[in-house]
Coordinates of C-alpha atoms in Angstrom, one line a residue:
X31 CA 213.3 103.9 177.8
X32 CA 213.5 107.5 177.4
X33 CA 213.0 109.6 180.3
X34 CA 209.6 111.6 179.5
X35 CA 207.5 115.3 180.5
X36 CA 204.3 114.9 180.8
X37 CA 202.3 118.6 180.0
X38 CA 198.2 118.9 180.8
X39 CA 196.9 122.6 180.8
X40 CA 193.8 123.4 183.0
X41 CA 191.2 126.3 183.8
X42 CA 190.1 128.5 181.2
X43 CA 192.0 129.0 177.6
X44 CA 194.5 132.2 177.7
X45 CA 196.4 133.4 174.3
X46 CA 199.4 131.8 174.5
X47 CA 199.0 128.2 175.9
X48 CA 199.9 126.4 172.7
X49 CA 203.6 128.7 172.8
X50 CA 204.0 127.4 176.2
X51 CA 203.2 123.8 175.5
X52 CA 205.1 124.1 172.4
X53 CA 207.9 125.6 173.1
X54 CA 208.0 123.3 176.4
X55 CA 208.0 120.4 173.8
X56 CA 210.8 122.2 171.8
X57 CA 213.0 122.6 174.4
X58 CA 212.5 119.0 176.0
X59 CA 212.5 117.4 172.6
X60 CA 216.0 119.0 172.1
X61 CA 217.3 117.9 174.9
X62 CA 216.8 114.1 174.4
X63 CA 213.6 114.1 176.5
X64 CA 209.6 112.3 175.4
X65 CA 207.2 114.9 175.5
X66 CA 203.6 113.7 175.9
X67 CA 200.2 115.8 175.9
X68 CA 197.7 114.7 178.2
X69 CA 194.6 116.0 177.4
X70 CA 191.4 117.0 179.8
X71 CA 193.3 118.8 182.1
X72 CA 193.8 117.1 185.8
X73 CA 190.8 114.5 185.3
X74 CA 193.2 113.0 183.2
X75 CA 195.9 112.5 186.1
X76 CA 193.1 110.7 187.8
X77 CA 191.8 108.4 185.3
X78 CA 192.5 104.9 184.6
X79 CA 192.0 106.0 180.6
X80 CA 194.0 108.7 179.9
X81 CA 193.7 110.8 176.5
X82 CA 197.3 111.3 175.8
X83 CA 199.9 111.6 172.9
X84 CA 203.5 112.8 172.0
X85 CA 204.0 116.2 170.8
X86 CA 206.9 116.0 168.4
X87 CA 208.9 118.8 166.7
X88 CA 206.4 119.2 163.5
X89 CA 203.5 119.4 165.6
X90 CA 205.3 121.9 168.3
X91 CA 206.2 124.0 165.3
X92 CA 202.9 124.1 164.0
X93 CA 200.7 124.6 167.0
X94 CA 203.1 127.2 169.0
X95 CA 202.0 130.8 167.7
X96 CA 198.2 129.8 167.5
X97 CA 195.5 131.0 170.0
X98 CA 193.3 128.4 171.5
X99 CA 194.8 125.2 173.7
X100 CA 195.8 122.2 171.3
X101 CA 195.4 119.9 174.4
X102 CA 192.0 119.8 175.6
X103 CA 191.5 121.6 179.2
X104 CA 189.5 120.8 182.1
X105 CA 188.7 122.9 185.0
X106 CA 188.7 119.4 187.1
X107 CA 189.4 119.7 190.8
X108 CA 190.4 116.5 192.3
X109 CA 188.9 115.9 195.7
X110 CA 191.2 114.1 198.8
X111 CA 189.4 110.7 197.7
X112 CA 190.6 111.0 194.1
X113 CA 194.1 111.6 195.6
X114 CA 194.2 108.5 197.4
X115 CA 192.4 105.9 195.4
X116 CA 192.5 107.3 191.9
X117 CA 195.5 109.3 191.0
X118 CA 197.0 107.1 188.1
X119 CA 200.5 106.6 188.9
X120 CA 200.4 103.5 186.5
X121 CA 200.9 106.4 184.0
X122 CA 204.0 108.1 185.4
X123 CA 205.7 104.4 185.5
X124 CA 204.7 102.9 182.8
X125 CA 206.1 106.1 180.4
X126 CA 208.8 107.0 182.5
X127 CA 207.7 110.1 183.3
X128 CA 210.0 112.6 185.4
X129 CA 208.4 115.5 185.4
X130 CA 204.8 116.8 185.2
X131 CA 204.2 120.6 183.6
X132 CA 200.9 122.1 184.4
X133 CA 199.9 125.1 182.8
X134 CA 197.0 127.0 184.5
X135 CA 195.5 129.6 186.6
X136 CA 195.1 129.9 190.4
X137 CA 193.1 127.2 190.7
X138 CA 194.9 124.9 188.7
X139 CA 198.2 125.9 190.4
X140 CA 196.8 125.5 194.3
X141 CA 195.9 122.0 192.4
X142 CA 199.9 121.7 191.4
X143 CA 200.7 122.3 195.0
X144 CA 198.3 119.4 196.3
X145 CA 200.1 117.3 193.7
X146 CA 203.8 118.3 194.6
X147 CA 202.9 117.9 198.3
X148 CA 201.1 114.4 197.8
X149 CA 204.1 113.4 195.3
X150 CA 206.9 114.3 198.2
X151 CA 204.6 112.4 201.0
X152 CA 203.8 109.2 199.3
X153 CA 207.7 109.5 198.0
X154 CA 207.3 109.6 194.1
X155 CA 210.2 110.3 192.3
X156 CA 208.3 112.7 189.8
X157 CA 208.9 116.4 189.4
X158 CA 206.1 118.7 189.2
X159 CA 206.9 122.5 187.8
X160 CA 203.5 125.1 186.9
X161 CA 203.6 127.8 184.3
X162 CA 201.2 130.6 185.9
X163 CA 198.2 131.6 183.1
X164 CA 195.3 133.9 183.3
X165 CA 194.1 136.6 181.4
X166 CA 192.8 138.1 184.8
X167 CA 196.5 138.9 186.0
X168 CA 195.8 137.7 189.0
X169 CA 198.2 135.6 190.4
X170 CA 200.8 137.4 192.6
X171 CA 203.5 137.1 190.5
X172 CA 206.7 139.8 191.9
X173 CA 207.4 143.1 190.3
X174 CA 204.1 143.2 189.5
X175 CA 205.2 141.0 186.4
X176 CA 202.0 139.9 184.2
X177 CA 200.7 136.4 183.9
X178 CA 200.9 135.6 180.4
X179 CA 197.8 135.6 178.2
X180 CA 196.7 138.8 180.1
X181 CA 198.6 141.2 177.5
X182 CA 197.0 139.5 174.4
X183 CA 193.7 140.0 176.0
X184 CA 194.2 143.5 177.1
X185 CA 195.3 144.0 173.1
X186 CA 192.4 142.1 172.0
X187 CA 190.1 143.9 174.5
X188 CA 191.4 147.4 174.1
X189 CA 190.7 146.8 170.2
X190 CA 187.2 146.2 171.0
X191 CA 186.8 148.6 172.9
X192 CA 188.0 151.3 170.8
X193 CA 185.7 150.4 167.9
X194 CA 182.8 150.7 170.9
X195 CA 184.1 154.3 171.9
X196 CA 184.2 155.6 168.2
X197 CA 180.7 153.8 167.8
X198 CA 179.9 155.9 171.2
X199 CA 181.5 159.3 169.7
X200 CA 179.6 159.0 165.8
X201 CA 176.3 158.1 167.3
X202 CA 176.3 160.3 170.4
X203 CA 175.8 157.3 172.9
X204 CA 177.4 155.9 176.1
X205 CA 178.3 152.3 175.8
X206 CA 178.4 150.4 179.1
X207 CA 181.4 147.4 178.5
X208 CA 181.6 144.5 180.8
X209 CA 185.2 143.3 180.6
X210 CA 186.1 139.7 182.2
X211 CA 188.6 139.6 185.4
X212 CA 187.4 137.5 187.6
X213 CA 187.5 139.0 191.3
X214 CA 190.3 141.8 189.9
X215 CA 190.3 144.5 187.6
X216 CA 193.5 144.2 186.0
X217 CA 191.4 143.3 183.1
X218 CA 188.7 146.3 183.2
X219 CA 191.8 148.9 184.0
X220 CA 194.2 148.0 181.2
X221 CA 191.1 148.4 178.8
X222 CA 190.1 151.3 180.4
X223 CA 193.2 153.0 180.7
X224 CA 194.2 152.3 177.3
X225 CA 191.2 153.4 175.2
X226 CA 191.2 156.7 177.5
X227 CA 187.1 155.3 178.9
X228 CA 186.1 158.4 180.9
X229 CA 185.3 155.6 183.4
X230 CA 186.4 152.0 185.0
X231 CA 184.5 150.6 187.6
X232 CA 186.5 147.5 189.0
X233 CA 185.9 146.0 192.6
X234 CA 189.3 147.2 194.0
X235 CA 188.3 150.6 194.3
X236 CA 186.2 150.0 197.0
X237 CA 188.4 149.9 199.4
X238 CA 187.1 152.0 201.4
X239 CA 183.5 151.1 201.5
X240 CA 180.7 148.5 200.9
X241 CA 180.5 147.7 197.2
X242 CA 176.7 148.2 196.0
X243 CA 174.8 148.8 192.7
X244 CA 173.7 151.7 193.9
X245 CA 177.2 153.2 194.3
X246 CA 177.9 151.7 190.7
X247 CA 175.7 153.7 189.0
X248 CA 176.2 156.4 190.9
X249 CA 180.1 156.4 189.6
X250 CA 178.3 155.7 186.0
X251 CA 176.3 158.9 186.2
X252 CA 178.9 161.1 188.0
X253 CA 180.8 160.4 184.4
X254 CA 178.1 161.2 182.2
X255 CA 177.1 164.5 184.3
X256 CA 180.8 165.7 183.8
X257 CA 181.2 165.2 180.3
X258 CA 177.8 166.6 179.9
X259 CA 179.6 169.9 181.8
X260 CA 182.4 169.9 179.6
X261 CA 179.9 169.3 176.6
X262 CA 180.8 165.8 175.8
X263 CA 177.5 164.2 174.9
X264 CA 178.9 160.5 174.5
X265 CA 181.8 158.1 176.3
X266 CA 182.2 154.2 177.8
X267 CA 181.9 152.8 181.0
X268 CA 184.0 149.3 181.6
X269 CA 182.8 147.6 184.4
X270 CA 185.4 144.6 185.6
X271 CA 182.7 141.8 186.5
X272 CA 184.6 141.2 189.2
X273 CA 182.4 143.7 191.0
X274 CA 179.4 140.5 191.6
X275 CA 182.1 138.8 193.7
X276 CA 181.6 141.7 196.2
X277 CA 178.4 142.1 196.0
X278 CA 176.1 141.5 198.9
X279 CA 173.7 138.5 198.4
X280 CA 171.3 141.1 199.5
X281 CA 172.2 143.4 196.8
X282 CA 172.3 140.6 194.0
X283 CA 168.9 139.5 195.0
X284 CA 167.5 142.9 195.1
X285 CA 168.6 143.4 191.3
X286 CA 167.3 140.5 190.0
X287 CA 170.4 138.3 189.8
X288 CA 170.2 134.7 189.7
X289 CA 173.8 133.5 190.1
X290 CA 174.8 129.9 190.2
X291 CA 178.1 129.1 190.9
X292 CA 181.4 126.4 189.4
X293 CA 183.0 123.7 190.9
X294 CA 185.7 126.3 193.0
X295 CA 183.2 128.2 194.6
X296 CA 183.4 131.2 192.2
X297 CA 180.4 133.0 190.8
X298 CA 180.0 131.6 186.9
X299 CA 179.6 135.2 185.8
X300 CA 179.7 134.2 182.1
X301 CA 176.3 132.5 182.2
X302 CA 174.8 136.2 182.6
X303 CA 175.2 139.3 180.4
X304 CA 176.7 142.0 183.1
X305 CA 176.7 144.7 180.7
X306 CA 173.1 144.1 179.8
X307 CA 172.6 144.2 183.4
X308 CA 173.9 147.0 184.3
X309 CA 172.3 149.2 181.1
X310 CA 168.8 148.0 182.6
X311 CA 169.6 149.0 186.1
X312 CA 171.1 152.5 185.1
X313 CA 167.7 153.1 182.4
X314 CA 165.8 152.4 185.4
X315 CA 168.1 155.3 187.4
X316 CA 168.1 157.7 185.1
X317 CA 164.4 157.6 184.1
X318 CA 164.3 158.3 188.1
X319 CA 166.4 161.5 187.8
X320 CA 165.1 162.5 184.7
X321 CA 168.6 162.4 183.1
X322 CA 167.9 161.2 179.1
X323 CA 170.4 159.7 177.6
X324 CA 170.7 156.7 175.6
X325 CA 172.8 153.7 177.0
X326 CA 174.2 150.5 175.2
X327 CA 175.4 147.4 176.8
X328 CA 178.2 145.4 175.2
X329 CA 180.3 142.4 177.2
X330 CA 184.0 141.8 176.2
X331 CA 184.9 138.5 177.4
X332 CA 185.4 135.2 175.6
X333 CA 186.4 136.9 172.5
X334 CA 189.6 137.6 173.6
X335 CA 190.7 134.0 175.1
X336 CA 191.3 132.6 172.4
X337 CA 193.1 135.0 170.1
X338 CA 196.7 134.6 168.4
X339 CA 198.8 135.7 171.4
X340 CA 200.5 139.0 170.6
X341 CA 204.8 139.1 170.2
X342 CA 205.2 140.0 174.1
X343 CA 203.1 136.9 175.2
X344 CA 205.4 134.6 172.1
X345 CA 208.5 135.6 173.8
X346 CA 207.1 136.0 177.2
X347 CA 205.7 132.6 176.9
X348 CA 209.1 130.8 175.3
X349 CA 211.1 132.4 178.0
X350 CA 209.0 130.6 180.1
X351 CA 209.0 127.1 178.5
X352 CA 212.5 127.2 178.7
X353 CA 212.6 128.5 182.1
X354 CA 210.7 125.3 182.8
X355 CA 213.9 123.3 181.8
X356 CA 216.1 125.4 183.4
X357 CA 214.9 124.7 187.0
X358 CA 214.1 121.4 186.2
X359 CA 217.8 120.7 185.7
X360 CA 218.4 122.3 188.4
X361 CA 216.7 119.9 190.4
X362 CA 213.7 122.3 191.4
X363 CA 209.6 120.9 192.2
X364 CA 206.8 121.8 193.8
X365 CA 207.1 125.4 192.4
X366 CA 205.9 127.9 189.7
X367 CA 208.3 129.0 187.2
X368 CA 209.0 133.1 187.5
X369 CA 210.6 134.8 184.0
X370 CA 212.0 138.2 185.6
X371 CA 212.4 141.4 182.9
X372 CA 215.8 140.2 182.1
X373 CA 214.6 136.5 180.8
X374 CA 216.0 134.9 183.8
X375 CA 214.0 132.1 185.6
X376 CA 213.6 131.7 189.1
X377 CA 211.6 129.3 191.1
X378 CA 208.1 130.5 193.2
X379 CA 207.9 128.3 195.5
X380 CA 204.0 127.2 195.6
X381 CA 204.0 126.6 199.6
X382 CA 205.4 129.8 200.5
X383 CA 202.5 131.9 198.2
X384 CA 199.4 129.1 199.7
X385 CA 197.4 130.9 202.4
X386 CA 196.2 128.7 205.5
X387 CA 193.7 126.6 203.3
X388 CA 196.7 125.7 200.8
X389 CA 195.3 127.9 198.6
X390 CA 196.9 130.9 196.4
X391 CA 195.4 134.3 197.0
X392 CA 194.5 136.4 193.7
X393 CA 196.3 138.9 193.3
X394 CA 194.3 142.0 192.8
X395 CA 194.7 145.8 191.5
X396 CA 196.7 148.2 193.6
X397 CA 194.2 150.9 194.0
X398 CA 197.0 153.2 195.7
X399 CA 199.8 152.4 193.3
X400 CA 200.7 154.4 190.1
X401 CA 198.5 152.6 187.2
X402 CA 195.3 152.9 189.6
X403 CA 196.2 156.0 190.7
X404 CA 197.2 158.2 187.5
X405 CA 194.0 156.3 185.6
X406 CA 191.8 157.7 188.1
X407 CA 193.2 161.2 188.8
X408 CA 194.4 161.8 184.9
X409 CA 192.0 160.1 182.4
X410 CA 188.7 159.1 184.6
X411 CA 186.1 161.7 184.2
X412 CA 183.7 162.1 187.5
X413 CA 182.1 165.3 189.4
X414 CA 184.1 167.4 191.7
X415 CA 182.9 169.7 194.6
X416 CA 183.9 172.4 191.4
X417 CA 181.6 170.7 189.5
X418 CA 178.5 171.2 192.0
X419 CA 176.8 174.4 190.8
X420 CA 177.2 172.8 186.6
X421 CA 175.6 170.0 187.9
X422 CA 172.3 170.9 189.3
X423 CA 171.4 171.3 185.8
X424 CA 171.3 167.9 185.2
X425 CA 170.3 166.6 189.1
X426 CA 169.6 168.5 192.1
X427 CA 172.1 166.5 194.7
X428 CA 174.9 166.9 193.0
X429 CA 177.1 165.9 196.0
X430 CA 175.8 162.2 195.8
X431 CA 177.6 161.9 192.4
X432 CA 181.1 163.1 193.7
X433 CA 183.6 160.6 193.0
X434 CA 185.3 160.7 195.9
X435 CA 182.2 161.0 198.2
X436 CA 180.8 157.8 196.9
X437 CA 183.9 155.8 197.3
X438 CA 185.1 157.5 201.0
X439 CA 188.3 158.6 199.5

C-alpha cells in the first residue's frame, strides 16, 4: 500500500486554501505519495465516519487558483474526552497515512499542537505539519512575514474601500467602514493605509489607555473637525472590529450590544453590523455637539474570504505546499511550516510559540513600529494643539478631540 497525506483545513475560509491544498496534493502526488482530503475540518479526525477522498492531479489542477476551500471546513475544537476515546486512528492505519497537513488559523494550529503532542505520547508513528492561514495576520510568524490569505484580503478590502471613499468624495459624506481582524488590526491598517482613510481606529492603539466608545468617536470626530479646517467636507473611517474584544462589558452593555460568543471563547462579531453600530452611536454624538454631517455605515468582511487569491498569495502559498514536503522529508512534526522572503522553508516549532495554556498568542499590530507609525503621523488626519483656535468653530473643547490626548501618547 502506498504511503498516504492526509490534508483537513479548519477555521474560517482565507483566499488561497485551495493553492495550498492543491499544490500540497501536487507535490505529494509527484513524489509517489496518496493524497486524501478529509473534509469537516478536525471533527472529522474524530469521527468514526469520516468524509474523505483522494485529490488527484486533475482535480489539484483544477481547484488550486480558486478562492473558497474545496474541502469543507469546521471550526471544531476537540475536547480531552474526544482525544482519548474518539480520535479515529482506525483511519491513519487503515490508509496508511504518514503524515497529517492541517491548514488553519490560531485556533486550528494550537489544535495541531494538541495533536502532535498526543501523537508523540500515545507513540503513533504519524507526522503532523500546519500551514499557518488567516486573513487577520495574526499569527506571530518572524520578520513580520504575512499569513497567507491576509494579502488577498487587504487587495480585495482596499478595492472596496476605495469605491467607498470616492462614493464619500462625489457625495460629500463620511463613510464609517468596519473591516474584519479579529482582536488585531492588521486588517483595518493595511486598508486604511492603502486607500489614504484620513482615519483607522484598530484596538492596538490603545496602548496606552482603556479602550472605550467614547474615546472611539472622539478619534472619529477629531478626523472630521480637521478636514473640516483644511476644507475637506467628506472622508472614511475603518474601524478594525477587533476594538469589541477590548471593550469593557460595562461599555458594551452601555451601547446596546448583545454579544454572544463561538466555541473558542471569541466574540462572534459577525453576527452584528459594527459599522452600523458605530454610525448610530456617533449620530447620537454629533447631534449632542451640534456638529451636522451626514454618516454612512458600511462592513467589509466576508466579501473578501473567499475571493481568487491574488499572485503573491499563488506563489506564497505554493512555496508553502512545497515547503510542507521539504520538512517532512526531513523528518520534521509537531511544527508549522515558515516560507522566509527567499522561498526557503524552515520549521516553527508549535511548542516553543504555545503560551502556558498551550495556546498560540495572536500576533497583533506594532503600534510603535514603522507601518503604525508612518500611517498615523503621515496619512491619519486628527486635531493638533495647532488646530485648537480652528476648531472652536465646530466644538468648544477642542482639546478633548486631540489625537494624542485621547490616546495618552
Amino acid at each position: 500500500m502506498k504511503d498516504s497525506v492526509i490534508i483537513l483545513c479548519g477555521g474560517g475560509p482565507a483566499p488561497g486554501m485551495n493553492t495550498v491544498v492543491c499544490s500540497v496534493a501536487k507535490t505529494f502526488l509527484s513524489n509517489g505519495f496518496r493524497v486524501i482530503g478529509l473534509h469537516g475540518g478536525y471533527s472529522g479526525l474524530f469521527s468514526k465516519t469520516p468524509r474523505t477522498e483522494d485529490l488527484d492531479f486533475f482535480k489539484a489542477d483544477a481547484y488550486f487558483n480558486r478562492g473558497g476551500s474545496y474541502l469543507q471546513m469546521s471550526r471544531f475544537k476537540p475536547t480531552d474526552d474526544d482525544f482519548e476515546n474518539n480520535f479515529n486512528l482506525d483511519l491513519f492505519k487503515e490508509n496508511n497515512i504518514k503524515l497529517l497537513v492541517t491548514v488553519g488559523g490560531d485556533d486550528t494550529a494550537s489544535t495541531a499542537n494538541r495533536i502532535a503532542k498526543f501523537l508523540e505520547r500515545k507513540k503513533y508513528p504519524i507526522k503532523n505539519i500546519h500551514v499557518p492561514k488567516t486573513i487577520d495576520n495574526d499569527l506571530p510568524l518572524p520578520d513580520n512575514t504575512p499569513t497567507f490569505g491576509f494579502t488577498s484580503a487587504q487587495d480585495e478590502g482596499a478595492h472596496l474601500a476605495r469605491t467607498i471613499y470616492e462614493d464619500a468624495r462625489t457625495s460629500g459624506n463620511w463613510l464609517l467602514v468596519s473591516a474584519m481582524g479579529r482582536s488585531a488590526g492588521h486588517l483595518a491598517l493595511g486598508i486604511g493605509e492603502a486607500t489614504h482613510c484620513p482615519m483607522t481606529i484598530i484596538p492596538e492603539m490603545f496602548n496606552k489607555v482603556q479602550i472605550t466608545i467614547d474615546k472611539i468617536l472622539k478619534l472619529t470626530l477629531s478626523s472630521i473637525i480637521k478636514r473640516k479646517i483644511l476644507g475637506i467636507d467628506y472622508g472614511t473611517v475603518v474601524v478594525a472590529e477587533g476594538v469589541f474584544h477590548d471593550l469593557s462589558a460595562e461599555d458594551i452593555k452601555a451601547a446596546g450590544v448583545h454579544m454572544t460568543y463561538d466555541e473558542h471563547g471569541h466574540p462572534e462579531l459577525g453576527k452584528i453590523s459594527k459599522a452600523v453600530l458605530f454610525n448610530e452611536l456617533l449620530e447620537k454624538e454629533m447631534k449632542k455637539i451640534g456638529l451636522k454631517v451626514k454618516t454612512r455605515p458600511v462592513e467589509i468582511g466576508y466579501d473578501v474570504r473567499c475571493q481568487d487569491p491574488v499572485a503573491f498569495d499563488l506563489s506564497y502559498c505554493s512555496r508553502l505546499a512545497m515547503g510542507v514536503y521539504d520538512l517532512y522529508s526531513k523528518g520534521e512534526t509537531g511544527c508549522m511550516v515558515f516560507v522566509n522572503a527567499f522561498g526557503e522553508a524552515k520549521p516553527l516549532y508549535l511548542h516553543d510559540l504555545q503560551n502556558e495554556e498551550g495556546k498560540i498568542p495572536p500576533r497583533r499590530v506594532d503600534i510603535e513600529g514603522g507601518i503604525a507609525r508612518n500611517y498615523y503621523s503621515y496619512i491619519c488626519h486628527s486635531i493638533t494643539p495647532a488646530d485648537y483656535e480652528a476648531a472652536k468653530a465646530y466644538v468648544p473643547n477642542p482639546e478633548d478631540y486631540d489625537f494624542k490626548k485621547i490616546l495618552g501618547w
